[in-house]
Amino acid sequence: MLPLTQSQIDSFKAFIQAHESFLIVGHKEPDGDCISSCLGVSYILDYFNKPYEMLNAGPFKRAEIKKYAPLFKNALPFMTQGERDETGLIIVDCSELSRLGDIDGDFKGFDTFIVDHHKTADVTGENNIIDPSASAAACLVEQLFTAIVGKPDAKQANAIFFGMATDTGFFRFLDATKAEEFRCAARLTEAGADPRRIYQEMTGGKAWNTRKLLSIMLDRAERHCNGKLVVTYETMEDTRRYGQEGRDSDALYTLMLEVAGVEAVLFLRQDTEHTCTAGFRSKEVCDVSAIAAKFGGGGHKNASGASIEGRIETLMPAIIKEFAKVL
């Protein structure tokens, strides 16, 4: 991750000063980084005494973020045209309106600032801070907070640290190029963030059904591309039987990527009769964001996703074919 430049910090600060109120929004099906980044931006707006609403389409499926759900609304407040003109829209951990999901209201026309770290972000203009080399959007927000506000209090530090820990697999995914992320973590720990408690919140409290579902995913797993790719799937019947809450795909990816010779993992879930969610993970060399992009998705080099029209039985061979070109 590159340290933010003074120009980037000044542009964000100027955006805040140019508006009377704000909407803060992140992508649908939020994770810890999305929630944390929204909270971090809200703390900066508190510093400027600027009113705001935090929005998210949900659902808040992950056990570790459920407690934050009451802080977010899924509909834009009613605004006159004059109020819309004075309101700034801040999008975090995402750069496309389409990824915001089903939020009641129209985001088009708002003056917008984007803070994102996804490799597939496609944004032009000056009102954005996008760094694909950053391991989490929360890392960018932490730098903004430190530069503009100063040292966070313990509550703020824990909230921002949580986002960093989520997207880095509690720092397991960082390599020798990520010294700046550890500097961010050190600043937050010095301010009162409690890494041990945050780790327990991230990894504990899993429902029994999630363990049963995980066992089914493992039992179905198959290897392709000379053993370099592991593929598994979840049916609509699985979802009906075991529910949608608290699923633990991270554990699935971790277990599969630990297998000798495995370079990438593909997970498909049949959401409706005609749509699937795909999850892509890889170790180092394989750029799964490029494969996800071919199916309308995106994300990071080693972690991406997509929502795709189709059924598992037809999508899986097509996606495996794309993996076979690079593995």
Coordinates of C-alpha atoms in Angstrom, one line a residue:
M1 CA 0.0 0.0 0.0
L2 CA 1.2 3.5 -0.8
P3 CA 0.9 6.2 1.8
L4 CA -1.8 8.7 0.9
T5 CA -0.5 11.9 -0.7
Q6 CA -1.2 15.3 0.7
S7 CA -3.2 16.0 -2.4
Q8 CA -5.4 13.0 -1.8
I9 CA -6.0 14.0 1.8
D10 CA -6.8 17.6 0.8
S11 CA -9.2 16.5 -1.9
F12 CA -11.2 14.4 0.6
K13 CA -11.2 17.2 3.2
A14 CA -12.3 19.7 0.6
F15 CA -15.2 17.3 -0.4
I16 CA -16.4 17.2 3.1
Q17 CA -16.1 21.0 3.5
A18 CA -18.1 21.5 0.3
H19 CA -21.2 19.8 1.5
E20 CA -23.7 20.2 4.3
S21 CA -24.7 16.6 4.8
F22 CA -23.6 13.1 3.6
L23 CA -24.7 9.6 2.6
I24 CA -22.1 6.9 3.4
V25 CA -22.7 3.6 1.6
G26 CA -20.8 0.4 0.9
H27 CA -21.4 -2.7 -1.2
K28 CA -24.3 -5.2 -0.8
E29 CA -23.6 -8.3 1.3
P30 CA -21.2 -6.3 3.4
D31 CA -18.1 -7.7 5.0
G32 CA -16.0 -6.3 7.9
D33 CA -14.0 -4.1 5.7
C34 CA -17.1 -2.5 4.2
I35 CA -18.7 -1.9 7.6
S36 CA -15.4 -0.7 9.2
S37 CA -14.7 1.8 6.3
C38 CA -18.2 3.3 6.6
L39 CA -17.7 3.7 10.3
G40 CA -14.3 5.3 9.9
V41 CA -15.7 7.8 7.4
S42 CA -18.5 8.6 9.8
Y43 CA -16.0 9.3 12.6
I44 CA -14.3 11.9 10.3
L45 CA -17.7 13.5 9.6
D46 CA -18.4 13.6 13.3
Y47 CA -15.2 15.6 13.7
F48 CA -16.5 18.2 11.3
N49 CA -20.0 18.1 12.9
K50 CA -21.5 17.1 9.6
P51 CA -24.8 15.1 9.6
Y52 CA -24.9 11.8 7.7
E53 CA -26.9 8.6 7.0
M54 CA -25.1 5.3 6.6
L55 CA -26.8 3.0 4.1
N56 CA -26.4 -0.6 3.1
A57 CA -28.6 -3.1 1.2
G58 CA -27.5 -6.0 3.3
P59 CA -28.1 -8.7 4.1
F60 CA -25.8 -8.7 7.2
K61 CA -25.2 -12.5 7.0
R62 CA -21.8 -12.6 8.7
A63 CA -21.9 -13.2 12.4
E64 CA -19.2 -10.7 13.2
I65 CA -21.1 -7.8 11.6
K66 CA -24.6 -8.4 12.7
K67 CA -24.3 -6.0 15.6
Y68 CA -23.7 -3.2 13.2
A69 CA -26.9 -3.7 11.2
P70 CA -29.0 -1.2 13.2
L71 CA -26.6 1.6 12.3
F72 CA -27.5 1.3 8.6
K73 CA -30.7 2.0 6.6
N74 CA -31.7 0.5 3.3
A75 CA -33.5 3.5 1.9
L76 CA -32.4 7.1 1.0
P77 CA -34.1 9.7 3.2
F78 CA -36.5 12.0 1.4
M79 CA -34.8 15.1 0.0
T80 CA -35.7 18.1 -1.9
Q81 CA -33.6 18.9 -5.0
G82 CA -31.9 21.6 -3.0
E83 CA -31.0 19.2 -0.2
R84 CA -29.7 16.7 -2.8
D85 CA -27.5 19.4 -4.2
E86 CA -26.0 20.0 -0.8
T87 CA -25.5 16.3 0.0
G88 CA -22.2 14.5 -0.7
L89 CA -22.3 10.7 -1.4
I90 CA -19.3 8.8 -0.1
I91 CA -18.9 5.2 -1.4
V92 CA -16.4 3.0 0.4
D93 CA -15.0 -0.4 -0.5
C94 CA -16.7 -0.3 -3.8
S95 CA -16.7 1.9 -7.0
E96 CA -19.8 0.9 -8.9
L97 CA -23.4 2.0 -8.2
S98 CA -24.5 -1.5 -9.3
R99 CA -22.7 -3.1 -6.5
L100 CA -24.6 -1.1 -3.9
G101 CA -27.5 -3.5 -4.3
D102 CA -31.2 -2.9 -3.7
I103 CA -31.4 0.3 -1.7
D104 CA -34.6 2.2 -2.1
G105 CA -33.9 5.5 -3.8
D106 CA -31.8 7.0 -6.6
F107 CA -28.1 7.6 -6.1
K108 CA -27.7 9.2 -9.5
G109 CA -26.8 12.9 -9.5
F110 CA -25.1 13.1 -6.1
D111 CA -21.7 14.7 -6.0
T112 CA -19.7 11.5 -5.2
F113 CA -16.4 10.6 -3.6
I114 CA -15.1 7.0 -3.7
V115 CA -12.6 5.3 -1.4
D116 CA -11.8 1.8 -2.7
H117 CA -9.0 -0.7 -3.0
H118 CA -10.3 -3.2 -5.6
K119 CA -8.2 -4.0 -8.6
T120 CA -11.3 -3.9 -10.9
A121 CA -12.3 -0.4 -9.9
D122 CA -13.0 1.7 -13.0
V123 CA -13.3 5.3 -12.0
T124 CA -12.3 8.6 -13.5
G125 CA -12.2 12.1 -12.2
E126 CA -10.6 13.7 -9.1
N127 CA -13.1 12.7 -6.4
N128 CA -11.7 9.3 -5.5
I129 CA -8.9 7.6 -3.6
I130 CA -8.4 4.1 -5.2
D131 CA -5.3 2.1 -4.4
P132 CA -5.5 -1.6 -5.5
S133 CA -2.2 -2.2 -3.6
A134 CA -4.0 -1.5 -0.3
S135 CA -5.0 -4.6 1.5
A136 CA -8.2 -3.1 2.8
A137 CA -10.3 0.0 2.3
A138 CA -10.1 0.5 6.1
C139 CA -6.3 1.1 5.6
L140 CA -7.1 4.1 3.4
V141 CA -9.7 5.3 5.8
E142 CA -7.3 5.0 8.7
Q143 CA -4.8 7.2 6.9
L144 CA -7.5 9.8 6.2
F145 CA -8.6 9.8 9.8
T146 CA -5.0 10.1 11.2
A147 CA -4.2 12.9 8.7
I148 CA -7.4 14.9 9.2
V149 CA -8.5 14.2 12.8
G150 CA -5.5 12.7 14.6
K151 CA -5.3 9.8 17.0
P152 CA -8.6 7.9 17.3
D153 CA -10.2 6.9 20.6
A154 CA -10.3 3.2 21.5
K155 CA -13.8 2.7 20.1
Q156 CA -12.8 4.2 16.8
A157 CA -9.5 2.3 16.7
N158 CA -11.2 -1.0 17.3
A159 CA -13.7 -0.4 14.6
I160 CA -11.1 0.5 11.9
F161 CA -8.7 -2.3 13.0
F162 CA -11.6 -4.8 12.6
G163 CA -11.9 -3.9 8.9
M164 CA -8.2 -4.2 8.3
A165 CA -8.1 -7.6 10.1
T166 CA -11.1 -8.9 8.0
D167 CA -9.7 -8.2 4.6
T168 CA -6.2 -9.4 5.4
G169 CA -7.3 -12.7 7.0
F170 CA -5.9 -11.3 10.3
F171 CA -2.8 -10.3 8.4
R172 CA -2.2 -13.8 7.0
F173 CA -2.4 -12.5 3.4
L174 CA 0.2 -9.8 3.8
D175 CA 3.7 -10.2 2.3
A176 CA 7.0 -8.3 2.5
T177 CA 5.6 -5.4 0.5
K178 CA 2.9 -4.5 3.1
A179 CA 4.9 -2.6 5.7
E180 CA 2.5 0.3 5.5
E181 CA -0.4 -1.9 6.6
F182 CA 1.5 -2.9 9.7
R183 CA 2.2 0.8 10.4
C184 CA -1.6 1.4 10.3
A185 CA -2.2 -1.5 12.6
A186 CA 0.5 -0.3 15.0
R187 CA -1.1 3.2 15.1
L188 CA -4.5 1.7 15.9
T189 CA -3.1 -0.7 18.5
E190 CA -1.4 2.2 20.2
A191 CA -4.7 4.0 20.2
G192 CA -6.5 1.2 22.0
A193 CA -7.4 -1.5 19.4
D194 CA -7.5 -4.9 21.0
P195 CA -6.3 -7.5 18.4
R196 CA -7.0 -10.5 20.5
R197 CA -10.6 -9.5 21.2
I198 CA -11.2 -8.6 17.5
Y199 CA -9.8 -12.0 16.4
Q200 CA -12.2 -13.8 18.8
E201 CA -15.1 -11.8 17.4
M202 CA -14.1 -12.6 13.8
T203 CA -13.6 -16.4 14.3
G204 CA -16.0 -17.3 17.2
G205 CA -19.7 -17.7 17.6
K206 CA -20.3 -19.8 14.5
A207 CA -23.6 -21.6 14.3
W208 CA -23.6 -25.4 14.3
N209 CA -25.3 -25.4 10.9
T210 CA -22.4 -23.6 9.3
R211 CA -20.1 -26.5 10.3
K212 CA -22.6 -29.0 8.8
L213 CA -22.7 -27.0 5.6
L214 CA -18.9 -26.8 5.5
S215 CA -18.7 -30.5 5.7
I216 CA -21.0 -30.9 2.6
M217 CA -18.9 -28.4 0.7
L218 CA -15.7 -30.3 1.5
D219 CA -17.3 -33.6 0.6
R220 CA -18.3 -32.3 -2.8
A221 CA -14.9 -30.7 -3.6
E222 CA -13.2 -31.8 -6.7
R223 CA -9.8 -31.0 -8.2
H224 CA -9.3 -29.8 -11.8
C225 CA -6.4 -28.4 -13.9
N226 CA -4.0 -31.1 -12.8
G227 CA -5.0 -30.6 -9.2
K228 CA -4.3 -26.9 -9.1
L229 CA -8.0 -25.9 -8.9
V230 CA -10.5 -27.0 -6.3
V231 CA -14.2 -26.6 -7.1
T232 CA -17.3 -27.0 -4.9
Y233 CA -20.8 -25.7 -4.8
E234 CA -24.0 -25.1 -2.8
T235 CA -27.5 -25.8 -4.0
M236 CA -30.7 -24.0 -3.2
E237 CA -31.8 -27.0 -1.2
D238 CA -28.6 -26.7 0.9
T239 CA -29.4 -23.0 1.6
R240 CA -33.0 -23.9 2.6
R241 CA -31.8 -26.6 4.9
Y242 CA -28.9 -24.9 6.6
G243 CA -29.9 -21.2 6.2
Q244 CA -28.1 -18.1 4.9
E245 CA -26.9 -16.8 8.2
G246 CA -23.3 -17.0 9.5
R247 CA -22.0 -19.0 6.6
D248 CA -18.2 -19.5 6.7
S249 CA -16.8 -19.5 3.2
D250 CA -13.5 -18.1 4.5
A251 CA -12.9 -21.4 6.4
L252 CA -13.6 -23.3 3.2
Y253 CA -11.2 -21.3 1.1
T254 CA -8.5 -21.6 3.8
L255 CA -8.8 -25.3 4.1
M256 CA -8.6 -25.9 0.3
L257 CA -5.8 -23.5 -0.3
E258 CA -3.7 -25.3 2.3
V259 CA -3.8 -28.5 0.2
A260 CA -0.5 -29.2 -1.5
G261 CA -0.5 -28.3 -5.2
V262 CA -3.7 -26.2 -5.0
E263 CA -3.4 -22.7 -6.5
A264 CA -7.0 -21.6 -6.6
V265 CA -10.5 -22.3 -5.4
L266 CA -13.9 -21.8 -7.1
F267 CA -17.1 -21.8 -5.1
L268 CA -20.6 -21.6 -6.7
R269 CA -23.9 -21.0 -4.9
Q270 CA -27.2 -21.3 -6.7
D271 CA -29.2 -18.3 -5.3
T272 CA -32.2 -18.5 -7.5
E273 CA -33.4 -20.8 -10.4
H274 CA -31.5 -18.5 -12.8
T275 CA -28.7 -16.8 -10.8
C276 CA -25.5 -17.9 -9.0
T277 CA -23.0 -16.3 -6.7
A278 CA -19.4 -17.2 -7.4
G279 CA -16.4 -16.9 -5.1
F280 CA -12.8 -17.0 -6.4
R281 CA -9.7 -17.4 -4.3
S282 CA -6.0 -18.0 -5.1
K283 CA -2.6 -18.1 -3.5
E284 CA -0.2 -15.9 -5.3
V285 CA 0.3 -16.1 -9.1
C286 CA -3.3 -16.7 -10.3
D287 CA -5.2 -13.5 -10.8
V288 CA -8.8 -14.5 -10.1
S289 CA -10.0 -10.9 -10.5
A290 CA -9.3 -11.3 -14.3
I291 CA -11.4 -14.5 -14.4
A292 CA -14.2 -12.9 -12.3
A293 CA -14.3 -9.9 -14.6
K294 CA -15.1 -12.3 -17.6
F295 CA -18.3 -13.2 -15.7
G296 CA -19.3 -9.6 -14.7
G297 CA -17.6 -9.7 -11.4
G298 CA -14.3 -8.4 -9.9
G299 CA -12.3 -7.7 -6.8
H300 CA -8.7 -8.4 -5.9
K301 CA -6.0 -10.5 -7.5
N302 CA -6.3 -13.3 -5.0
A303 CA -10.0 -12.8 -3.8
S304 CA -12.9 -11.9 -6.1
G305 CA -16.5 -12.6 -6.6
A306 CA -19.4 -12.4 -9.1
S307 CA -23.1 -12.6 -9.4
I308 CA -23.9 -14.5 -12.6
E309 CA -27.0 -15.5 -14.5
G310 CA -27.1 -19.2 -15.1
R311 CA -27.1 -22.6 -13.3
I312 CA -24.2 -24.4 -11.6
E313 CA -24.2 -27.2 -14.1
T314 CA -23.5 -24.9 -17.0
L315 CA -21.5 -22.2 -15.3
M316 CA -19.0 -24.5 -13.6
P317 CA -17.5 -25.9 -16.8
A318 CA -17.3 -22.5 -18.4
I319 CA -15.4 -21.0 -15.4
I320 CA -13.1 -24.1 -15.1
K321 CA -12.3 -23.5 -18.8
E322 CA -11.1 -20.0 -18.0
F323 CA -9.0 -21.3 -15.1
A324 CA -7.5 -23.9 -17.4
K325 CA -6.0 -21.1 -19.5
V326 CA -3.9 -19.8 -16.7
L327 CA -3.2 -22.7 -14.4

